[in-house]
Amino acid sequence: MGRELRRKLRANPSVAEIRFWRLIFPLRTGGWHFRKQVQLGPYYVDFACLHAGIVVEIDGDTHSTELVQKNDRVRDEYLSGRGFLVLRFSNDDVLANPDGVFDALVTALEPRSGSRRRSPPPQPSPPGGGCQIEIEAISRPTRRPDTLP
């Protein structure tokens, strides 16, 4: 069931999750590896930067009830107990204040800069595609290899 649930969650992101993924593009291409819908123990988290130990949750309107907030606290304690820093942003935060969300995430990542990838991920091929390496023409022998000189 785990793989199916993860696929379902990835296939149906909220508008705020899509915007957040786009918002963190500079971080993702700058050496921070974020993943979507990661299973950590019994929980699925919206986004995780595993090597930095940061979990990001984007909370919708359903997180305003007392029961859900209690469940979120239990979940956060579980994740914190395993060394993760949990950042929670509301859908409204992501949609109305993306700069604030980005700044908060950068502030959380700064002390973990030693956990950054050593080199950025590979970039896409240049326009026109493929490799831009010149290959020298290979000269063909003038004689067949099975004949003697």
Short mmCIF file of N, CA and C in Angstrom, two decimals:
data_model
loop_
_atom_site.label_atom_id
_atom_site.label_comp_id
_atom_site.label_asym_id
_atom_site.label_seq_id
_atom_site.Cartn_x
_atom_site.Cartn_y
_atom_site.Cartn_z
N MET A 1 0.82 -1.20 0.00
CA MET A 1 0.00 0.00 0.00
C MET A 1 0.86 1.26 0.00
N GLY A 2 2.05 1.20 0.58
CA GLY A 2 2.89 2.37 0.70
C GLY A 2 3.23 3.01 -0.63
N ARG A 3 3.67 2.20 -1.58
CA ARG A 3 4.06 2.73 -2.89
C ARG A 3 2.87 3.36 -3.60
N GLU A 4 1.70 2.73 -3.51
CA GLU A 4 0.51 3.26 -4.16
C GLU A 4 0.09 4.59 -3.56
N LEU A 5 0.15 4.69 -2.23
CA LEU A 5 -0.21 5.95 -1.57
C LEU A 5 0.75 7.06 -1.97
N ARG A 6 2.04 6.75 -1.98
CA ARG A 6 3.04 7.75 -2.36
C ARG A 6 2.79 8.24 -3.79
N ARG A 7 2.49 7.32 -4.70
CA ARG A 7 2.20 7.70 -6.09
C ARG A 7 0.95 8.58 -6.16
N LYS A 8 -0.07 8.22 -5.39
CA LYS A 8 -1.31 8.99 -5.38
C LYS A 8 -1.04 10.40 -4.86
N LEU A 9 -0.27 10.53 -3.80
CA LEU A 9 0.03 11.84 -3.23
C LEU A 9 0.85 12.68 -4.20
N ARG A 10 1.81 12.06 -4.87
CA ARG A 10 2.63 12.79 -5.85
C ARG A 10 1.82 13.21 -7.06
N ALA A 11 0.87 12.38 -7.46
CA ALA A 11 0.08 12.66 -8.65
C ALA A 11 -0.97 13.74 -8.42
N ASN A 12 -1.31 14.01 -7.17
CA ASN A 12 -2.38 14.96 -6.86
C ASN A 12 -1.91 16.03 -5.87
N PRO A 13 -0.89 16.79 -6.22
CA PRO A 13 -0.43 17.83 -5.29
C PRO A 13 -1.42 18.99 -5.24
N SER A 14 -1.41 19.69 -4.12
CA SER A 14 -2.24 20.89 -4.01
C SER A 14 -1.56 22.02 -4.78
N VAL A 15 -2.30 23.08 -5.02
CA VAL A 15 -1.74 24.25 -5.72
C VAL A 15 -0.56 24.80 -4.92
N ALA A 16 -0.70 24.83 -3.60
CA ALA A 16 0.38 25.35 -2.75
C ALA A 16 1.62 24.46 -2.83
N GLU A 17 1.44 23.15 -2.92
CA GLU A 17 2.59 22.25 -3.05
C GLU A 17 3.30 22.45 -4.39
N ILE A 18 2.54 22.67 -5.45
CA ILE A 18 3.14 22.93 -6.76
C ILE A 18 3.94 24.23 -6.71
N ARG A 19 3.35 25.25 -6.10
CA ARG A 19 4.05 26.54 -6.00
C ARG A 19 5.30 26.43 -5.13
N PHE A 20 5.21 25.67 -4.05
CA PHE A 20 6.37 25.50 -3.18
C PHE A 20 7.50 24.80 -3.95
N TRP A 21 7.18 23.77 -4.71
CA TRP A 21 8.19 23.03 -5.48
C TRP A 21 8.89 23.97 -6.46
N ARG A 22 8.12 24.84 -7.09
CA ARG A 22 8.72 25.83 -8.00
C ARG A 22 9.53 26.87 -7.23
N LEU A 23 9.04 27.25 -6.07
CA LEU A 23 9.70 28.25 -5.24
C LEU A 23 11.09 27.80 -4.83
N ILE A 24 11.26 26.53 -4.55
CA ILE A 24 12.56 26.04 -4.06
C ILE A 24 13.48 25.58 -5.19
N PHE A 25 13.10 25.86 -6.44
CA PHE A 25 13.95 25.48 -7.57
C PHE A 25 15.39 25.97 -7.40
N PRO A 26 15.63 27.22 -7.01
CA PRO A 26 17.02 27.66 -6.85
C PRO A 26 17.79 26.86 -5.79
N LEU A 27 17.09 26.40 -4.78
CA LEU A 27 17.75 25.58 -3.76
C LEU A 27 18.05 24.19 -4.31
N ARG A 28 17.09 23.64 -5.05
CA ARG A 28 17.26 22.29 -5.61
C ARG A 28 18.39 22.25 -6.63
N THR A 29 18.55 23.31 -7.41
CA THR A 29 19.63 23.34 -8.40
C THR A 29 20.92 23.87 -7.80
N GLY A 30 20.85 24.35 -6.57
CA GLY A 30 22.03 24.87 -5.90
C GLY A 30 22.66 23.89 -4.92
N GLY A 31 22.27 22.64 -4.99
CA GLY A 31 22.92 21.63 -4.17
C GLY A 31 22.09 21.03 -3.06
N TRP A 32 20.88 21.51 -2.85
CA TRP A 32 20.00 20.93 -1.82
C TRP A 32 19.04 19.96 -2.50
N HIS A 33 19.08 18.70 -2.10
CA HIS A 33 18.25 17.67 -2.73
C HIS A 33 16.96 17.51 -1.95
N PHE A 34 15.87 18.00 -2.50
CA PHE A 34 14.55 17.84 -1.89
C PHE A 34 13.79 16.75 -2.63
N ARG A 35 13.00 16.02 -1.86
CA ARG A 35 12.15 14.98 -2.44
C ARG A 35 10.71 15.26 -2.04
N LYS A 36 9.78 14.81 -2.88
CA LYS A 36 8.35 14.96 -2.60
C LYS A 36 7.79 13.68 -2.02
N GLN A 37 6.84 13.84 -1.12
CA GLN A 37 6.08 12.72 -0.55
C GLN A 37 6.99 11.58 -0.13
N VAL A 38 7.76 11.83 0.89
CA VAL A 38 8.73 10.87 1.39
C VAL A 38 8.14 10.14 2.60
N GLN A 39 8.30 8.85 2.63
CA GLN A 39 7.85 8.08 3.79
C GLN A 39 8.96 8.06 4.82
N LEU A 40 8.64 8.53 6.02
CA LEU A 40 9.55 8.49 7.16
C LEU A 40 8.83 7.77 8.27
N GLY A 41 9.22 6.54 8.51
CA GLY A 41 8.51 5.72 9.48
C GLY A 41 7.09 5.51 8.97
N PRO A 42 6.10 5.69 9.85
CA PRO A 42 4.71 5.48 9.42
C PRO A 42 4.09 6.69 8.71
N TYR A 43 4.84 7.75 8.54
CA TYR A 43 4.29 8.99 8.00
C TYR A 43 4.81 9.31 6.60
N TYR A 44 3.99 10.03 5.86
CA TYR A 44 4.42 10.61 4.59
C TYR A 44 4.52 12.11 4.82
N VAL A 45 5.67 12.66 4.45
CA VAL A 45 5.86 14.10 4.58
C VAL A 45 5.80 14.72 3.20
N ASP A 46 5.36 15.97 3.14
CA ASP A 46 5.19 16.63 1.84
C ASP A 46 6.52 16.78 1.10
N PHE A 47 7.53 17.31 1.80
CA PHE A 47 8.84 17.53 1.22
C PHE A 47 9.90 17.23 2.26
N ALA A 48 11.03 16.70 1.81
CA ALA A 48 12.13 16.42 2.73
C ALA A 48 13.46 16.65 2.04
N CYS A 49 14.35 17.26 2.77
CA CYS A 49 15.75 17.35 2.37
C CYS A 49 16.47 16.44 3.36
N LEU A 50 16.64 15.19 2.99
CA LEU A 50 17.12 14.17 3.92
C LEU A 50 18.53 14.45 4.42
N HIS A 51 19.43 14.86 3.53
CA HIS A 51 20.80 15.08 3.97
C HIS A 51 20.92 16.29 4.88
N ALA A 52 19.97 17.23 4.83
CA ALA A 52 19.97 18.36 5.76
C ALA A 52 19.09 18.08 6.97
N GLY A 53 18.29 17.02 6.91
CA GLY A 53 17.43 16.68 8.04
C GLY A 53 16.28 17.64 8.22
N ILE A 54 15.71 18.12 7.11
CA ILE A 54 14.59 19.06 7.18
C ILE A 54 13.37 18.48 6.48
N VAL A 55 12.24 18.61 7.14
CA VAL A 55 10.95 18.20 6.60
C VAL A 55 10.11 19.46 6.46
N VAL A 56 9.43 19.60 5.33
CA VAL A 56 8.55 20.74 5.11
C VAL A 56 7.14 20.21 4.88
N GLU A 57 6.21 20.70 5.67
CA GLU A 57 4.81 20.35 5.53
C GLU A 57 4.05 21.58 5.05
N ILE A 58 3.22 21.41 4.04
CA ILE A 58 2.35 22.46 3.54
C ILE A 58 0.94 22.09 3.98
N ASP A 59 0.41 22.86 4.93
CA ASP A 59 -0.87 22.52 5.56
C ASP A 59 -2.03 23.28 4.94
N GLY A 60 -3.06 22.52 4.61
CA GLY A 60 -4.30 23.11 4.09
C GLY A 60 -5.27 23.43 5.20
N ASP A 61 -6.49 23.76 4.82
CA ASP A 61 -7.53 24.15 5.78
C ASP A 61 -7.86 23.04 6.78
N THR A 62 -7.66 21.78 6.39
CA THR A 62 -8.01 20.68 7.29
C THR A 62 -7.13 20.66 8.54
N HIS A 63 -6.03 21.38 8.54
CA HIS A 63 -5.13 21.39 9.69
C HIS A 63 -5.54 22.39 10.76
N SER A 64 -6.73 22.99 10.62
CA SER A 64 -7.18 23.98 11.60
C SER A 64 -7.99 23.36 12.74
N THR A 65 -8.36 22.10 12.62
CA THR A 65 -9.15 21.47 13.69
C THR A 65 -8.24 21.00 14.82
N GLU A 66 -8.78 20.91 16.00
CA GLU A 66 -8.01 20.51 17.19
C GLU A 66 -7.45 19.09 17.05
N LEU A 67 -8.25 18.18 16.51
CA LEU A 67 -7.80 16.79 16.36
C LEU A 67 -6.61 16.70 15.41
N VAL A 68 -6.68 17.38 14.29
CA VAL A 68 -5.59 17.33 13.31
C VAL A 68 -4.35 18.00 13.88
N GLN A 69 -4.52 19.09 14.61
CA GLN A 69 -3.36 19.76 15.22
C GLN A 69 -2.70 18.85 16.26
N LYS A 70 -3.50 18.09 16.99
CA LYS A 70 -2.95 17.14 17.96
C LYS A 70 -2.17 16.05 17.21
N ASN A 71 -2.73 15.54 16.13
CA ASN A 71 -2.04 14.53 15.33
C ASN A 71 -0.74 15.09 14.74
N ASP A 72 -0.79 16.35 14.30
CA ASP A 72 0.42 16.99 13.77
C ASP A 72 1.51 17.10 14.83
N ARG A 73 1.11 17.40 16.08
CA ARG A 73 2.11 17.48 17.16
C ARG A 73 2.76 16.11 17.41
N VAL A 74 1.95 15.06 17.40
CA VAL A 74 2.48 13.70 17.59
C VAL A 74 3.45 13.37 16.45
N ARG A 75 3.07 13.68 15.25
CA ARG A 75 3.89 13.43 14.07
C ARG A 75 5.19 14.23 14.15
N ASP A 76 5.10 15.52 14.52
CA ASP A 76 6.28 16.37 14.63
C ASP A 76 7.23 15.84 15.71
N GLU A 77 6.69 15.38 16.82
CA GLU A 77 7.53 14.80 17.88
C GLU A 77 8.25 13.56 17.38
N TYR A 78 7.55 12.72 16.64
CA TYR A 78 8.16 11.52 16.07
C TYR A 78 9.33 11.91 15.16
N LEU A 79 9.09 12.86 14.25
CA LEU A 79 10.12 13.26 13.30
C LEU A 79 11.28 13.98 14.01
N SER A 80 10.97 14.83 14.97
CA SER A 80 12.02 15.51 15.73
C SER A 80 12.86 14.51 16.51
N GLY A 81 12.22 13.49 17.03
CA GLY A 81 12.94 12.44 17.75
C GLY A 81 13.90 11.66 16.88
N ARG A 82 13.72 11.73 15.59
CA ARG A 82 14.62 11.08 14.64
C ARG A 82 15.56 12.07 13.97
N GLY A 83 15.64 13.28 14.55
CA GLY A 83 16.63 14.25 14.11
C GLY A 83 16.19 15.22 13.03
N PHE A 84 14.91 15.24 12.69
CA PHE A 84 14.44 16.14 11.64
C PHE A 84 13.93 17.45 12.24
N LEU A 85 14.22 18.53 11.55
CA LEU A 85 13.61 19.82 11.83
C LEU A 85 12.36 19.89 10.96
N VAL A 86 11.21 20.13 11.58
CA VAL A 86 9.95 20.17 10.85
C VAL A 86 9.52 21.62 10.69
N LEU A 87 9.35 22.03 9.45
CA LEU A 87 8.84 23.37 9.14
C LEU A 87 7.44 23.22 8.58
N ARG A 88 6.52 23.97 9.14
CA ARG A 88 5.13 23.93 8.68
C ARG A 88 4.74 25.28 8.13
N PHE A 89 4.19 25.26 6.92
CA PHE A 89 3.67 26.47 6.29
C PHE A 89 2.24 26.19 5.86
N SER A 90 1.39 27.18 5.99
CA SER A 90 0.01 27.02 5.51
C SER A 90 -0.02 27.24 4.01
N ASN A 91 -1.08 26.77 3.37
CA ASN A 91 -1.27 27.05 1.95
C ASN A 91 -1.22 28.56 1.71
N ASP A 92 -1.87 29.32 2.60
CA ASP A 92 -1.90 30.77 2.46
C ASP A 92 -0.49 31.37 2.53
N ASP A 93 0.36 30.83 3.41
CA ASP A 93 1.74 31.32 3.49
C ASP A 93 2.44 31.17 2.15
N VAL A 94 2.32 29.99 1.58
CA VAL A 94 3.02 29.70 0.31
C VAL A 94 2.47 30.55 -0.83
N LEU A 95 1.16 30.73 -0.87
CA LEU A 95 0.53 31.45 -1.97
C LEU A 95 0.64 32.97 -1.82
N ALA A 96 0.52 33.48 -0.59
CA ALA A 96 0.49 34.93 -0.39
C ALA A 96 1.83 35.52 0.04
N ASN A 97 2.71 34.71 0.61
CA ASN A 97 3.99 35.22 1.10
C ASN A 97 5.13 34.27 0.72
N PRO A 98 5.32 34.03 -0.57
CA PRO A 98 6.37 33.08 -0.97
C PRO A 98 7.77 33.52 -0.56
N ASP A 99 8.04 34.83 -0.56
CA ASP A 99 9.37 35.31 -0.16
C ASP A 99 9.64 34.98 1.31
N GLY A 100 8.63 35.12 2.15
CA GLY A 100 8.79 34.79 3.56
C GLY A 100 9.04 33.31 3.78
N VAL A 101 8.33 32.48 3.02
CA VAL A 101 8.51 31.02 3.11
C VAL A 101 9.93 30.66 2.65
N PHE A 102 10.34 31.22 1.53
CA PHE A 102 11.68 30.94 1.01
C PHE A 102 12.75 31.36 2.02
N ASP A 103 12.60 32.57 2.58
CA ASP A 103 13.58 33.07 3.56
C ASP A 103 13.64 32.18 4.80
N ALA A 104 12.48 31.72 5.26
CA ALA A 104 12.45 30.84 6.44
C ALA A 104 13.17 29.53 6.14
N LEU A 105 12.97 29.00 4.95
CA LEU A 105 13.63 27.75 4.58
C LEU A 105 15.14 27.94 4.46
N VAL A 106 15.56 29.03 3.82
CA VAL A 106 16.99 29.32 3.69
C VAL A 106 17.63 29.48 5.06
N THR A 107 16.94 30.16 5.97
CA THR A 107 17.45 30.33 7.34
C THR A 107 17.62 28.98 8.03
N ALA A 108 16.70 28.06 7.79
CA ALA A 108 16.80 26.72 8.39
C ALA A 108 17.93 25.92 7.75
N LEU A 109 18.19 26.14 6.47
CA LEU A 109 19.23 25.39 5.77
C LEU A 109 20.65 25.90 6.08
N GLU A 110 20.79 27.18 6.35
CA GLU A 110 22.12 27.78 6.53
C GLU A 110 23.00 27.03 7.53
N PRO A 111 22.52 26.72 8.72
CA PRO A 111 23.41 26.00 9.65
C PRO A 111 23.73 24.57 9.22
N ARG A 112 23.03 24.09 8.21
CA ARG A 112 23.24 22.73 7.71
C ARG A 112 24.00 22.73 6.38
N SER A 113 24.67 23.82 6.07
CA SER A 113 25.33 23.94 4.76
C SER A 113 26.37 22.86 4.52
N GLY A 114 26.89 22.24 5.57
CA GLY A 114 27.81 21.12 5.40
C GLY A 114 27.13 19.89 4.82
N SER A 115 25.80 19.89 4.85
CA SER A 115 25.03 18.76 4.33
C SER A 115 24.66 18.94 2.87
N ARG A 116 25.08 20.03 2.30
CA ARG A 116 24.77 20.33 0.91
C ARG A 116 25.52 19.39 -0.02
N ARG A 117 24.96 19.14 -1.19
CA ARG A 117 25.67 18.32 -2.17
C ARG A 117 26.99 18.99 -2.51
N ARG A 118 27.98 18.19 -2.79
CA ARG A 118 29.30 18.71 -3.13
C ARG A 118 29.29 19.48 -4.45
N SER A 119 28.52 19.01 -5.40
CA SER A 119 28.41 19.71 -6.67
C SER A 119 26.95 19.75 -7.06
N PRO A 120 26.54 20.77 -7.80
CA PRO A 120 25.14 20.84 -8.20
C PRO A 120 24.80 19.70 -9.15
N PRO A 121 23.52 19.38 -9.26
CA PRO A 121 23.13 18.30 -10.16
C PRO A 121 23.44 18.66 -11.60
N PRO A 122 23.52 17.67 -12.46
CA PRO A 122 23.81 17.96 -13.87
C PRO A 122 22.73 18.84 -14.48
N GLN A 123 23.14 19.71 -15.38
CA GLN A 123 22.22 20.61 -16.05
C GLN A 123 21.71 19.95 -17.33
N PRO A 124 20.57 20.40 -17.82
CA PRO A 124 20.05 19.81 -19.05
C PRO A 124 20.96 20.10 -20.24
N SER A 125 20.80 19.33 -21.30
CA SER A 125 21.59 19.51 -22.51
C SER A 125 21.36 20.90 -23.08
N PRO A 126 22.36 21.44 -23.75
CA PRO A 126 22.19 22.77 -24.37
C PRO A 126 21.16 22.71 -25.50
N PRO A 127 20.66 23.88 -25.92
CA PRO A 127 19.70 23.88 -27.02
C PRO A 127 20.27 23.14 -28.23
N GLY A 128 19.45 22.41 -28.88
CA GLY A 128 19.91 21.58 -30.00
C GLY A 128 20.16 20.16 -29.54
N GLY A 129 20.24 19.99 -28.22
CA GLY A 129 20.36 18.67 -27.61
C GLY A 129 21.70 18.01 -27.79
N GLY A 130 21.88 16.96 -27.06
CA GLY A 130 23.06 16.13 -27.20
C GLY A 130 24.33 16.77 -26.70
N CYS A 131 25.37 16.10 -26.97
CA CYS A 131 26.69 16.49 -26.52
C CYS A 131 27.33 17.44 -27.52
N GLN A 132 28.05 18.42 -27.05
CA GLN A 132 28.68 19.40 -27.93
C GLN A 132 30.18 19.13 -28.06
N ILE A 133 30.56 17.90 -28.30
CA ILE A 133 31.96 17.53 -28.42
C ILE A 133 32.27 17.29 -29.90
N GLU A 134 33.39 17.87 -30.33
CA GLU A 134 33.80 17.65 -31.72
C GLU A 134 34.58 16.35 -31.79
N ILE A 135 34.29 15.56 -32.78
CA ILE A 135 34.97 14.28 -32.96
C ILE A 135 35.79 14.36 -34.24
N GLU A 136 37.06 13.99 -34.13
CA GLU A 136 37.90 13.99 -35.31
C GLU A 136 37.49 12.85 -36.24
N ALA A 137 37.61 13.11 -37.52
CA ALA A 137 37.28 12.07 -38.50
C ALA A 137 38.28 10.94 -38.38
N ILE A 138 37.78 9.74 -38.45
CA ILE A 138 38.64 8.57 -38.37
C ILE A 138 39.06 8.20 -39.79
N SER A 139 40.36 8.11 -40.01
CA SER A 139 40.81 7.76 -41.36
C SER A 139 40.71 6.26 -41.55
N ARG A 140 40.29 5.86 -42.71
CA ARG A 140 40.17 4.45 -43.04
C ARG A 140 41.49 3.96 -43.62
N PRO A 141 41.83 2.75 -43.31
CA PRO A 141 43.07 2.22 -43.90
C PRO A 141 42.92 2.11 -45.41
N THR A 142 44.02 2.32 -46.11
CA THR A 142 43.98 2.25 -47.57
C THR A 142 43.99 0.79 -48.04
N ARG A 143 44.52 -0.10 -47.22
CA ARG A 143 44.55 -1.52 -47.57
C ARG A 143 43.67 -2.29 -46.61
N ARG A 144 43.25 -3.42 -47.03
CA ARG A 144 42.54 -4.31 -46.13
C ARG A 144 43.53 -4.86 -45.13
N PRO A 145 43.12 -5.04 -43.92
CA PRO A 145 44.04 -5.52 -42.89
C PRO A 145 44.57 -6.92 -43.14
N ASP A 146 43.91 -7.73 -43.99
CA ASP A 146 44.38 -9.09 -44.19
C ASP A 146 45.43 -9.21 -45.30
N THR A 147 45.82 -8.11 -45.91
CA THR A 147 46.85 -8.17 -46.96
C THR A 147 48.18 -7.68 -46.39
N LEU A 148 49.26 -8.23 -46.89
CA LEU A 148 50.59 -7.82 -46.44
C LEU A 148 51.06 -6.61 -47.23
N PRO A 149 51.94 -5.81 -46.67
CA PRO A 149 52.45 -4.65 -47.40
C PRO A 149 53.30 -5.00 -48.59
#
